[in-house]
mmCIF file of N, CA, C and O in Angstrom:
data_model
loop_
_atom_site.group_PDB
_atom_site.id
_atom_site.type_symbol
_atom_site.label_atom_id
_atom_site.label_comp_id
_atom_site.label_asym_id
_atom_site.label_seq_id
_atom_site.Cartn_x
_atom_site.Cartn_y
_atom_site.Cartn_z
ATOM 1 N N LEU A 409 -101.011 -56.536 102.290
ATOM 2 C CA LEU A 409 -99.953 -57.480 101.973
ATOM 3 C C LEU A 409 -99.566 -58.260 103.213
ATOM 4 O O LEU A 409 -99.556 -57.726 104.315
ATOM 5 N N GLN A 410 -99.228 -59.498 102.980
ATOM 6 C CA GLN A 410 -98.839 -60.354 104.092
ATOM 7 C C GLN A 410 -97.496 -60.998 103.764
ATOM 8 O O GLN A 410 -97.269 -61.435 102.633
ATOM 9 N N ASP A 411 -96.608 -61.042 104.740
ATOM 10 C CA ASP A 411 -95.315 -61.680 104.544
ATOM 11 C C ASP A 411 -95.476 -63.190 104.513
ATOM 12 O O ASP A 411 -96.311 -63.754 105.219
ATOM 13 N N LEU A 412 -94.658 -63.842 103.703
ATOM 14 C CA LEU A 412 -94.611 -65.290 103.644
ATOM 15 C C LEU A 412 -93.561 -65.765 104.633
ATOM 16 O O LEU A 412 -92.426 -65.284 104.622
ATOM 17 N N THR A 413 -93.932 -66.676 105.486
ATOM 18 C CA THR A 413 -92.994 -67.222 106.454
ATOM 19 C C THR A 413 -92.621 -68.638 106.035
ATOM 20 O O THR A 413 -93.498 -69.468 105.815
ATOM 21 N N VAL A 414 -91.356 -68.883 105.885
ATOM 22 C CA VAL A 414 -90.875 -70.217 105.536
ATOM 23 C C VAL A 414 -89.859 -70.657 106.568
ATOM 24 O O VAL A 414 -89.160 -69.844 107.166
ATOM 25 N N GLU A 415 -89.802 -71.933 106.757
ATOM 26 C CA GLU A 415 -88.867 -72.522 107.713
ATOM 27 C C GLU A 415 -87.746 -73.228 106.951
ATOM 28 O O GLU A 415 -87.906 -73.589 105.781
ATOM 29 N N VAL A 416 -86.642 -73.460 107.614
ATOM 30 C CA VAL A 416 -85.557 -74.228 107.028
ATOM 31 C C VAL A 416 -86.116 -75.594 106.641
ATOM 32 O O VAL A 416 -86.825 -76.230 107.426
ATOM 33 N N GLY A 417 -85.832 -76.008 105.430
ATOM 34 C CA GLY A 417 -86.334 -77.288 104.937
ATOM 35 C C GLY A 417 -87.612 -77.163 104.120
ATOM 36 O O GLY A 417 -88.006 -78.107 103.446
ATOM 37 N N ASP A 418 -88.297 -76.002 104.178
ATOM 38 C CA ASP A 418 -89.487 -75.789 103.355
ATOM 39 C C ASP A 418 -89.055 -75.578 101.901
ATOM 40 O O ASP A 418 -87.966 -75.096 101.626
ATOM 41 N N TYR A 419 -89.927 -75.951 100.997
ATOM 42 C CA TYR A 419 -89.692 -75.739 99.581
ATOM 43 C C TYR A 419 -90.690 -74.725 99.045
ATOM 44 O O TYR A 419 -91.854 -74.737 99.421
ATOM 45 N N LEU A 420 -90.227 -73.842 98.175
ATOM 46 C CA LEU A 420 -91.094 -72.893 97.497
ATOM 47 C C LEU A 420 -91.011 -73.171 96.001
ATOM 48 O O LEU A 420 -89.934 -73.411 95.475
ATOM 49 N N HIS A 421 -92.140 -73.138 95.338
ATOM 50 C CA HIS A 421 -92.155 -73.280 93.884
ATOM 51 C C HIS A 421 -92.768 -72.017 93.309
ATOM 52 O O HIS A 421 -93.844 -71.602 93.704
ATOM 53 N N PHE A 422 -92.066 -71.401 92.398
ATOM 54 C CA PHE A 422 -92.614 -70.267 91.664
ATOM 55 C C PHE A 422 -92.098 -70.360 90.251
ATOM 56 O O PHE A 422 -91.097 -71.006 89.983
ATOM 57 N N GLN A 423 -92.810 -69.752 89.352
ATOM 58 C CA GLN A 423 -92.367 -69.760 87.958
ATOM 59 C C GLN A 423 -92.797 -68.474 87.287
ATOM 60 O O GLN A 423 -93.707 -67.798 87.765
ATOM 61 N N TRP A 424 -92.099 -68.155 86.223
ATOM 62 C CA TRP A 424 -92.466 -66.981 85.452
ATOM 63 C C TRP A 424 -92.194 -67.287 83.994
ATOM 64 O O TRP A 424 -91.495 -68.219 83.664
ATOM 65 N N THR A 425 -92.753 -66.487 83.129
ATOM 66 C CA THR A 425 -92.555 -66.683 81.697
ATOM 67 C C THR A 425 -92.133 -65.376 81.060
ATOM 68 O O THR A 425 -92.403 -64.300 81.575
ATOM 69 N N GLY A 426 -91.474 -65.494 79.948
ATOM 70 C CA GLY A 426 -91.102 -64.349 79.139
ATOM 71 C C GLY A 426 -91.526 -64.630 77.716
ATOM 72 O O GLY A 426 -92.185 -65.628 77.436
ATOM 73 N N SER A 427 -91.145 -63.761 76.818
ATOM 74 C CA SER A 427 -91.593 -63.930 75.440
ATOM 75 C C SER A 427 -90.620 -63.284 74.481
ATOM 76 O O SER A 427 -89.970 -62.299 74.808
ATOM 77 N N ASP A 428 -90.535 -63.848 73.286
ATOM 78 C CA ASP A 428 -89.800 -63.215 72.195
ATOM 79 C C ASP A 428 -90.746 -62.580 71.200
ATOM 80 O O ASP A 428 -90.331 -62.119 70.156
ATOM 81 N N ALA A 429 -92.041 -62.590 71.499
ATOM 82 C CA ALA A 429 -93.017 -62.115 70.523
ATOM 83 C C ALA A 429 -94.176 -61.366 71.175
ATOM 84 O O ALA A 429 -95.329 -61.613 70.863
ATOM 85 N N ASN A 430 -93.885 -60.455 72.096
ATOM 86 C CA ASN A 430 -94.952 -59.628 72.653
ATOM 87 C C ASN A 430 -95.394 -58.617 71.610
ATOM 88 O O ASN A 430 -94.569 -58.020 70.927
ATOM 89 N N PRO A 431 -96.701 -58.384 71.494
ATOM 90 C CA PRO A 431 -97.155 -57.366 70.555
ATOM 91 C C PRO A 431 -96.559 -56.002 70.918
ATOM 92 O O PRO A 431 -96.306 -55.716 72.077
ATOM 93 N N GLN A 432 -96.332 -55.185 69.930
ATOM 94 C CA GLN A 432 -95.761 -53.860 70.178
ATOM 95 C C GLN A 432 -96.636 -53.125 71.188
ATOM 96 O O GLN A 432 -97.856 -53.150 71.121
ATOM 97 N N GLY A 433 -96.003 -52.480 72.126
ATOM 98 C CA GLY A 433 -96.726 -51.778 73.174
ATOM 99 C C GLY A 433 -97.007 -52.658 74.378
ATOM 100 O O GLY A 433 -97.556 -52.216 75.364
ATOM 101 N N ASN A 434 -96.636 -53.926 74.313
ATOM 102 C CA ASN A 434 -96.877 -54.846 75.422
ATOM 103 C C ASN A 434 -95.568 -55.464 75.891
ATOM 104 O O ASN A 434 -95.543 -56.581 76.355
ATOM 105 N N ALA A 435 -94.473 -54.752 75.731
ATOM 106 C CA ALA A 435 -93.173 -55.279 76.107
ATOM 107 C C ALA A 435 -92.883 -55.008 77.574
ATOM 108 O O ALA A 435 -93.332 -54.030 78.145
ATOM 109 N N GLY A 436 -92.128 -55.909 78.164
ATOM 110 C CA GLY A 436 -91.640 -55.723 79.523
ATOM 111 C C GLY A 436 -90.171 -55.382 79.447
ATOM 112 O O GLY A 436 -89.733 -54.699 78.529
ATOM 113 N N ASN A 437 -89.376 -55.886 80.390
ATOM 114 C CA ASN A 437 -87.936 -55.684 80.300
ATOM 115 C C ASN A 437 -87.397 -56.474 79.127
ATOM 116 O O ASN A 437 -87.886 -57.534 78.797
ATOM 117 N N GLY A 438 -86.352 -55.958 78.517
ATOM 118 C CA GLY A 438 -85.794 -56.568 77.322
ATOM 119 C C GLY A 438 -85.996 -55.649 76.144
ATOM 120 O O GLY A 438 -86.613 -54.590 76.245
ATOM 121 N N ARG A 439 -85.477 -56.065 75.011
ATOM 122 C CA ARG A 439 -85.612 -55.249 73.801
ATOM 123 C C ARG A 439 -87.064 -55.171 73.359
ATOM 124 O O ARG A 439 -87.906 -55.958 73.787
ATOM 125 N N GLN A 440 -87.332 -54.230 72.468
ATOM 126 C CA GLN A 440 -88.686 -54.020 71.971
ATOM 127 C C GLN A 440 -89.283 -55.333 71.464
ATOM 128 O O GLN A 440 -88.649 -56.080 70.738
ATOM 129 N N GLY A 441 -90.507 -55.624 71.893
ATOM 130 C CA GLY A 441 -91.199 -56.830 71.470
ATOM 131 C C GLY A 441 -90.849 -58.063 72.278
ATOM 132 O O GLY A 441 -91.310 -59.156 71.970
ATOM 133 N N THR A 442 -90.012 -57.919 73.296
ATOM 134 C CA THR A 442 -89.650 -59.070 74.141
ATOM 135 C C THR A 442 -90.043 -58.786 75.583
ATOM 136 O O THR A 442 -90.445 -57.684 75.935
ATOM 137 N N ASP A 443 -89.904 -59.789 76.401
ATOM 138 C CA ASP A 443 -90.175 -59.652 77.827
ATOM 139 C C ASP A 443 -89.184 -60.522 78.570
ATOM 140 O O ASP A 443 -89.045 -61.704 78.258
ATOM 141 N N ARG A 444 -88.476 -59.968 79.515
ATOM 142 C CA ARG A 444 -87.481 -60.701 80.302
ATOM 143 C C ARG A 444 -87.727 -60.451 81.783
ATOM 144 O O ARG A 444 -88.155 -59.365 82.174
ATOM 145 N N SER A 445 -87.427 -61.447 82.593
ATOM 146 C CA SER A 445 -87.579 -61.337 84.049
ATOM 147 C C SER A 445 -86.359 -61.939 84.724
ATOM 148 O O SER A 445 -85.784 -62.898 84.234
ATOM 149 N N ASN A 446 -85.996 -61.373 85.843
ATOM 150 C CA ASN A 446 -84.911 -61.927 86.631
ATOM 151 C C ASN A 446 -85.377 -62.095 88.070
ATOM 152 O O ASN A 446 -86.523 -61.787 88.404
ATOM 153 N N LEU A 447 -84.503 -62.584 88.914
ATOM 154 C CA LEU A 447 -84.831 -62.797 90.317
ATOM 155 C C LEU A 447 -83.717 -62.201 91.169
ATOM 156 O O LEU A 447 -82.563 -62.642 91.084
ATOM 157 N N VAL A 448 -84.056 -61.171 91.928
ATOM 158 C CA VAL A 448 -83.101 -60.517 92.819
ATOM 159 C C VAL A 448 -83.772 -60.242 94.158
ATOM 160 O O VAL A 448 -84.993 -60.235 94.262
ATOM 161 N N GLN A 449 -82.976 -60.027 95.163
ATOM 162 C CA GLN A 449 -83.488 -59.663 96.481
ATOM 163 C C GLN A 449 -83.389 -58.153 96.640
ATOM 164 O O GLN A 449 -82.379 -57.550 96.293
ATOM 165 N N VAL A 450 -84.460 -57.551 97.138
ATOM 166 C CA VAL A 450 -84.483 -56.121 97.420
ATOM 167 C C VAL A 450 -84.613 -55.925 98.928
ATOM 168 O O VAL A 450 -84.996 -56.849 99.650
ATOM 169 N N SER A 451 -84.326 -54.719 99.394
ATOM 170 C CA SER A 451 -84.343 -54.485 100.843
ATOM 171 C C SER A 451 -85.753 -54.501 101.418
ATOM 172 O O SER A 451 -85.963 -54.902 102.551
ATOM 173 N N ASP A 452 -86.742 -54.033 100.648
ATOM 174 C CA ASP A 452 -88.142 -54.119 101.072
ATOM 175 C C ASP A 452 -89.028 -54.024 99.845
ATOM 176 O O ASP A 452 -88.571 -53.711 98.759
ATOM 177 N N ARG A 453 -90.295 -54.287 99.998
ATOM 178 C CA ARG A 453 -91.203 -54.356 98.847
ATOM 179 C C ARG A 453 -91.449 -53.015 98.171
ATOM 180 O O ARG A 453 -92.057 -52.963 97.115
ATOM 181 N N GLU A 454 -90.986 -51.936 98.756
ATOM 182 C CA GLU A 454 -91.128 -50.617 98.138
ATOM 183 C C GLU A 454 -89.946 -50.285 97.220
ATOM 184 O O GLU A 454 -89.938 -49.246 96.583
ATOM 185 N N GLU A 455 -88.941 -51.137 97.181
ATOM 186 C CA GLU A 455 -87.726 -50.883 96.404
ATOM 187 C C GLU A 455 -87.744 -51.659 95.089
ATOM 188 O O GLU A 455 -88.432 -52.660 94.957
ATOM 189 N N ASN A 456 -86.970 -51.186 94.122
ATOM 190 C CA ASN A 456 -86.788 -51.939 92.885
ATOM 191 C C ASN A 456 -85.316 -52.024 92.487
ATOM 192 O O ASN A 456 -84.993 -52.326 91.359
ATOM 193 N N VAL A 457 -84.438 -51.760 93.445
ATOM 194 C CA VAL A 457 -83.009 -51.862 93.223
ATOM 195 C C VAL A 457 -82.497 -53.050 94.033
ATOM 196 O O VAL A 457 -82.761 -53.150 95.234
ATOM 197 N N PRO A 458 -81.796 -53.973 93.387
ATOM 198 C CA PRO A 458 -81.325 -55.157 94.112
ATOM 199 C C PRO A 458 -80.295 -54.824 95.189
ATOM 200 O O PRO A 458 -79.548 -53.850 95.077
ATOM 201 N N LEU A 459 -80.285 -55.650 96.213
ATOM 202 C CA LEU A 459 -79.228 -55.559 97.221
ATOM 203 C C LEU A 459 -77.900 -55.947 96.590
ATOM 204 O O LEU A 459 -77.863 -56.686 95.601
ATOM 205 N N ALA A 460 -76.820 -55.489 97.170
ATOM 206 C CA ALA A 460 -75.503 -55.965 96.751
ATOM 207 C C ALA A 460 -75.448 -57.473 96.994
ATOM 208 O O ALA A 460 -76.066 -57.980 97.931
ATOM 209 N N TRP A 461 -74.729 -58.202 96.165
ATOM 210 C CA TRP A 461 -74.737 -59.663 96.269
ATOM 211 C C TRP A 461 -74.302 -60.133 97.655
ATOM 212 O O TRP A 461 -74.788 -61.149 98.149
ATOM 213 N N GLN A 462 -73.426 -59.380 98.317
ATOM 214 C CA GLN A 462 -72.937 -59.777 99.636
ATOM 215 C C GLN A 462 -74.024 -59.730 100.704
ATOM 216 O O GLN A 462 -73.872 -60.281 101.785
ATOM 217 N N GLN A 463 -75.146 -59.064 100.415
ATOM 218 C CA GLN A 463 -76.243 -58.935 101.377
ATOM 219 C C GLN A 463 -77.376 -59.921 101.107
ATOM 220 O O GLN A 463 -78.328 -59.989 101.876
ATOM 221 N N HIS A 464 -77.300 -60.658 100.020
ATOM 222 C CA HIS A 464 -78.370 -61.588 99.654
ATOM 223 C C HIS A 464 -78.469 -62.762 100.626
ATOM 224 O O HIS A 464 -77.465 -63.301 101.057
ATOM 225 N N THR A 465 -79.694 -63.104 100.944
ATOM 226 C CA THR A 465 -79.970 -64.315 101.731
ATOM 227 C C THR A 465 -81.070 -65.141 101.073
ATOM 228 O O THR A 465 -81.447 -66.180 101.588
ATOM 229 N N LEU A 466 -81.585 -64.703 99.927
ATOM 230 C CA LEU A 466 -82.691 -65.387 99.265
ATOM 231 C C LEU A 466 -82.255 -66.697 98.612
ATOM 232 O O LEU A 466 -82.818 -67.751 98.880
ATOM 233 N N LEU A 467 -81.274 -66.656 97.751
ATOM 234 C CA LEU A 467 -80.824 -67.840 97.035
ATOM 235 C C LEU A 467 -79.691 -68.559 97.747
ATOM 236 O O LEU A 467 -79.493 -69.750 97.574
ATOM 237 N N HIS A 468 -78.958 -67.803 98.502
ATOM 238 C CA HIS A 468 -77.807 -68.309 99.251
ATOM 239 C C HIS A 468 -77.487 -67.264 100.310
ATOM 240 O O HIS A 468 -77.565 -66.076 100.039
ATOM 241 N N ASN A 469 -77.156 -67.698 101.490
ATOM 242 C CA ASN A 469 -76.838 -66.738 102.543
ATOM 243 C C ASN A 469 -75.413 -66.219 102.341
ATOM 244 O O ASN A 469 -74.460 -66.737 102.915
ATOM 245 N N ALA A 470 -75.302 -65.198 101.511
ATOM 246 C CA ALA A 470 -73.998 -64.620 101.206
ATOM 247 C C ALA A 470 -73.435 -63.834 102.385
ATOM 248 O O ALA A 470 -72.239 -63.576 102.434
ATOM 249 N N VAL A 471 -74.291 -63.466 103.325
ATOM 250 C CA VAL A 471 -73.809 -62.769 104.528
ATOM 251 C C VAL A 471 -72.951 -63.743 105.340
ATOM 252 O O VAL A 471 -71.858 -63.407 105.786
ATOM 253 N N ALA A 472 -73.435 -64.964 105.492
ATOM 254 C CA ALA A 472 -72.707 -65.977 106.263
ATOM 255 C C ALA A 472 -71.619 -66.652 105.437
ATOM 256 O O ALA A 472 -70.614 -67.105 105.990
ATOM 257 N N ASP A 473 -71.821 -66.732 104.122
ATOM 258 C CA ASP A 473 -70.874 -67.440 103.255
ATOM 259 C C ASP A 473 -70.670 -66.654 101.965
ATOM 260 O O ASP A 473 -71.280 -66.961 100.944
ATOM 261 N N PRO A 474 -69.823 -65.613 102.008
ATOM 262 C CA PRO A 474 -69.604 -64.786 100.812
ATOM 263 C C PRO A 474 -68.603 -65.430 99.843
ATOM 264 O O PRO A 474 -67.586 -64.851 99.498
ATOM 265 N N SER A 475 -68.899 -66.630 99.402
ATOM 266 C CA SER A 475 -67.987 -67.382 98.542
ATOM 267 C C SER A 475 -68.171 -67.008 97.069
ATOM 268 O O SER A 475 -69.147 -66.362 96.681
ATOM 269 N N ASP A 476 -67.231 -67.463 96.245
ATOM 270 C CA ASP A 476 -67.341 -67.261 94.806
ATOM 271 C C ASP A 476 -68.578 -67.974 94.257
ATOM 272 O O ASP A 476 -69.221 -67.484 93.338
ATOM 273 N N GLU A 477 -68.918 -69.126 94.842
ATOM 274 C CA GLU A 477 -70.102 -69.868 94.412
ATOM 275 C C GLU A 477 -71.370 -69.078 94.703
ATOM 276 O O GLU A 477 -72.302 -69.056 93.902
ATOM 277 N N ALA A 478 -71.415 -68.411 95.841
ATOM 278 C CA ALA A 478 -72.572 -67.578 96.189
ATOM 279 C C ALA A 478 -72.711 -66.439 95.192
ATOM 280 O O ALA A 478 -73.805 -66.175 94.681
ATOM 281 N N LYS A 479 -71.618 -65.759 94.915
ATOM 282 C CA LYS A 479 -71.647 -64.647 93.969
ATOM 283 C C LYS A 479 -72.094 -65.125 92.590
ATOM 284 O O LYS A 479 -72.905 -64.471 91.931
ATOM 285 N N ALA A 480 -71.601 -66.273 92.145
ATOM 286 C CA ALA A 480 -71.969 -66.801 90.830
ATOM 287 C C ALA A 480 -73.457 -67.121 90.756
ATOM 288 O O ALA A 480 -74.121 -66.817 89.758
ATOM 289 N N LEU A 481 -74.013 -67.718 91.801
ATOM 290 C CA LEU A 481 -75.430 -68.063 91.813
ATOM 291 C C LEU A 481 -76.309 -66.810 91.789
ATOM 292 O O LEU A 481 -77.255 -66.709 91.006
ATOM 293 N N ILE A 482 -75.977 -65.855 92.633
ATOM 294 C CA ILE A 482 -76.760 -64.610 92.716
ATOM 295 C C ILE A 482 -76.651 -63.829 91.403
ATOM 296 O O ILE A 482 -77.644 -63.304 90.902
ATOM 297 N N THR A 483 -75.470 -63.778 90.831
ATOM 298 C CA THR A 483 -75.263 -63.091 89.559
ATOM 299 C C THR A 483 -76.033 -63.781 88.440
ATOM 300 O O THR A 483 -76.626 -63.125 87.582
ATOM 301 N N LYS A 484 -76.055 -65.100 88.449
ATOM 302 C CA LYS A 484 -76.773 -65.856 87.418
ATOM 303 C C LYS A 484 -78.254 -65.488 87.398
ATOM 304 O O LYS A 484 -78.834 -65.253 86.336
ATOM 305 N N PHE A 485 -78.891 -65.428 88.549
ATOM 306 C CA PHE A 485 -80.308 -65.097 88.609
ATOM 307 C C PHE A 485 -80.578 -63.611 88.356
ATOM 308 O O PHE A 485 -81.627 -63.256 87.837
ATOM 309 N N ALA A 486 -79.637 -62.753 88.692
ATOM 310 C CA ALA A 486 -79.817 -61.317 88.450
ATOM 311 C C ALA A 486 -79.669 -60.978 86.971
ATOM 312 O O ALA A 486 -80.466 -60.229 86.412
ATOM 313 N N TYR A 487 -78.649 -61.527 86.346
ATOM 314 C CA TYR A 487 -78.357 -61.199 84.947
ATOM 315 C C TYR A 487 -78.930 -62.220 83.966
ATOM 316 O O TYR A 487 -78.813 -62.043 82.754
ATOM 317 N N ILE A 488 -79.540 -63.266 84.469
ATOM 318 C CA ILE A 488 -80.101 -64.374 83.676
ATOM 319 C C ILE A 488 -79.210 -64.761 82.497
ATOM 320 O O ILE A 488 -79.619 -64.796 81.345
ATOM 321 N N ASN A 489 -77.978 -65.055 82.860
ATOM 322 C CA ASN A 489 -76.967 -65.564 81.927
ATOM 323 C C ASN A 489 -76.547 -64.584 80.839
ATOM 324 O O ASN A 489 -76.012 -64.987 79.822
ATOM 325 N N GLN A 490 -76.764 -63.284 81.042
ATOM 326 C CA GLN A 490 -76.210 -62.313 80.098
ATOM 327 C C GLN A 490 -74.693 -62.332 80.240
ATOM 328 O O GLN A 490 -74.166 -62.625 81.308
ATOM 329 N N GLN A 491 -73.989 -62.012 79.196
ATOM 330 C CA GLN A 491 -72.538 -61.958 79.251
ATOM 331 C C GLN A 491 -72.142 -60.649 79.917
ATOM 332 O O GLN A 491 -72.060 -59.601 79.267
ATOM 333 N N THR A 492 -71.906 -60.712 81.231
ATOM 334 C CA THR A 492 -71.676 -59.488 82.000
ATOM 335 C C THR A 492 -70.443 -58.727 81.536
ATOM 336 O O THR A 492 -70.370 -57.520 81.721
ATOM 337 N N ASN A 493 -69.489 -59.410 80.908
ATOM 338 C CA ASN A 493 -68.301 -58.706 80.405
ATOM 339 C C ASN A 493 -68.648 -57.810 79.210
ATOM 340 O O ASN A 493 -67.875 -56.934 78.844
ATOM 341 N N LEU A 494 -69.832 -58.004 78.603
ATOM 342 C CA LEU A 494 -70.266 -57.166 77.484
ATOM 343 C C LEU A 494 -71.242 -56.071 77.910
ATOM 344 O O LEU A 494 -71.667 -55.266 77.092
ATOM 345 N N CYS A 495 -71.618 -56.052 79.188
ATOM 346 C CA CYS A 495 -72.589 -55.079 79.684
ATOM 347 C C CYS A 495 -71.965 -53.698 79.799
ATOM 348 O O CYS A 495 -70.826 -53.553 80.235
ATOM 349 N N ASP A 496 -72.727 -52.704 79.421
ATOM 350 C CA ASP A 496 -72.316 -51.307 79.559
ATOM 351 C C ASP A 496 -73.233 -50.677 80.595
ATOM 352 O O ASP A 496 -74.410 -50.434 80.323
ATOM 353 N N THR A 497 -72.715 -50.410 81.792
ATOM 354 C CA THR A 497 -73.556 -49.891 82.873
ATOM 355 C C THR A 497 -74.062 -48.481 82.618
ATOM 356 O O THR A 497 -74.992 -48.033 83.276
ATOM 357 N N GLU A 498 -73.474 -47.791 81.657
ATOM 358 C CA GLU A 498 -73.918 -46.435 81.321
ATOM 359 C C GLU A 498 -74.902 -46.425 80.149
ATOM 360 O O GLU A 498 -75.474 -45.397 79.823
ATOM 361 N N ASP A 499 -75.107 -47.568 79.510
ATOM 362 C CA ASP A 499 -75.972 -47.661 78.329
ATOM 363 C C ASP A 499 -77.436 -47.590 78.740
ATOM 364 O O ASP A 499 -77.910 -48.413 79.514
ATOM 365 N N ASN A 500 -78.147 -46.604 78.237
ATOM 366 C CA ASN A 500 -79.578 -46.470 78.508
ATOM 367 C C ASN A 500 -80.422 -46.659 77.253
ATOM 368 O O ASN A 500 -81.618 -46.392 77.264
ATOM 369 N N ASP A 501 -79.807 -47.134 76.173
ATOM 370 C CA ASP A 501 -80.542 -47.418 74.942
ATOM 371 C C ASP A 501 -81.451 -48.619 75.201
ATOM 372 O O ASP A 501 -80.994 -49.710 75.532
ATOM 373 N N GLU A 502 -82.759 -48.419 75.055
ATOM 374 C CA GLU A 502 -83.730 -49.464 75.383
ATOM 375 C C GLU A 502 -83.580 -50.720 74.542
ATOM 376 O O GLU A 502 -84.062 -51.783 74.918
ATOM 377 N N ASN A 503 -82.939 -50.641 73.383
ATOM 378 C CA ASN A 503 -82.811 -51.791 72.511
ATOM 379 C C ASN A 503 -81.382 -52.292 72.347
ATOM 380 O O ASN A 503 -81.141 -53.221 71.600
ATOM 381 N N SER A 504 -80.436 -51.696 73.051
ATOM 382 C CA SER A 504 -79.047 -52.127 72.960
ATOM 383 C C SER A 504 -78.846 -53.432 73.732
ATOM 384 O O SER A 504 -79.267 -53.549 74.880
ATOM 385 N N VAL A 505 -78.194 -54.411 73.102
ATOM 386 C CA VAL A 505 -77.929 -55.678 73.795
ATOM 387 C C VAL A 505 -76.912 -55.504 74.916
ATOM 388 O O VAL A 505 -76.765 -56.379 75.759
ATOM 389 N N GLN A 506 -76.219 -54.367 74.947
ATOM 390 C CA GLN A 506 -75.274 -54.101 76.024
ATOM 391 C C GLN A 506 -75.941 -53.456 77.233
ATOM 392 O O GLN A 506 -75.310 -53.266 78.257
ATOM 393 N N ASN A 507 -77.226 -53.134 77.137
ATOM 394 C CA ASN A 507 -77.965 -52.570 78.271
ATOM 395 C C ASN A 507 -78.495 -53.718 79.116
ATOM 396 O O ASN A 507 -79.644 -54.125 79.008
ATOM 397 N N CYS A 508 -77.639 -54.231 79.956
ATOM 398 C CA CYS A 508 -77.999 -55.391 80.790
ATOM 399 C C CYS A 508 -78.965 -55.024 81.911
ATOM 400 O O CYS A 508 -79.619 -55.898 82.469
ATOM 401 N N LYS A 509 -79.065 -53.734 82.222
ATOM 402 C CA LYS A 509 -80.020 -53.309 83.252
ATOM 403 C C LYS A 509 -81.447 -53.615 82.816
ATOM 404 O O LYS A 509 -82.321 -53.861 83.642
ATOM 405 N N GLN A 510 -81.690 -53.595 81.510
ATOM 406 C CA GLN A 510 -83.015 -53.904 80.967
ATOM 407 C C GLN A 510 -83.105 -55.368 80.535
ATOM 408 O O GLN A 510 -84.086 -55.779 79.949
ATOM 409 N N LEU A 511 -82.069 -56.150 80.826
ATOM 410 C CA LEU A 511 -82.004 -57.577 80.480
ATOM 411 C C LEU A 511 -82.006 -57.779 78.962
ATOM 412 O O LEU A 511 -82.437 -58.806 78.464
ATOM 413 N N ASN A 512 -81.483 -56.799 78.232
ATOM 414 C CA ASN A 512 -81.524 -56.845 76.777
ATOM 415 C C ASN A 512 -80.653 -57.939 76.168
ATOM 416 O O ASN A 512 -80.935 -58.386 75.063
ATOM 417 N N GLY A 513 -79.605 -58.334 76.840
ATOM 418 C CA GLY A 513 -78.739 -59.369 76.298
ATOM 419 C C GLY A 513 -79.154 -60.774 76.676
ATOM 420 O O GLY A 513 -78.485 -61.744 76.326
ATOM 421 N N ALA A 514 -80.271 -60.896 77.359
ATOM 422 C CA ALA A 514 -80.733 -62.208 77.826
ATOM 423 C C ALA A 514 -81.485 -62.952 76.733
ATOM 424 O O ALA A 514 -82.160 -62.349 75.901
ATOM 425 N N THR A 515 -81.379 -64.262 76.764
ATOM 426 C CA THR A 515 -82.135 -65.092 75.830
ATOM 427 C C THR A 515 -83.525 -65.349 76.413
ATOM 428 O O THR A 515 -83.793 -65.066 77.578
ATOM 429 N N ALA A 516 -84.407 -65.899 75.599
ATOM 430 C CA ALA A 516 -85.774 -66.159 76.034
ATOM 431 C C ALA A 516 -85.851 -67.254 77.085
ATOM 432 O O ALA A 516 -86.759 -67.276 77.904
ATOM 433 N N THR A 517 -84.916 -68.177 77.053
ATOM 434 C CA THR A 517 -84.922 -69.266 78.043
ATOM 435 C C THR A 517 -83.731 -69.106 78.959
ATOM 436 O O THR A 517 -82.703 -68.549 78.595
ATOM 437 N N PHE A 518 -83.854 -69.610 80.159
ATOM 438 C CA PHE A 518 -82.827 -69.422 81.182
ATOM 439 C C PHE A 518 -82.482 -70.764 81.781
ATOM 440 O O PHE A 518 -83.272 -71.542 82.157
#
């Protein structure tokens, strides 16, 4: 693996797709038969738990500017517009729309 080095002013383009109609047994995050993806910063490539929003520097340097706008942007990409007030952090039901950890409340488009 090689790290990507970017400079201030560089642009990165990336894209991903999800689905509302994955064949059974081919589902990703999201409810059965769907696939959802989000964008979060992790501490290193061996981790799969996002950093706290105050530590993010990927979408916005929240370390230098821990503003409400920074938190909103980071939350938007992490939860992909799920209604966070309806999320149940203890819910582990793979098909519950309140299980926001699995992106179950997210729509197909973001």
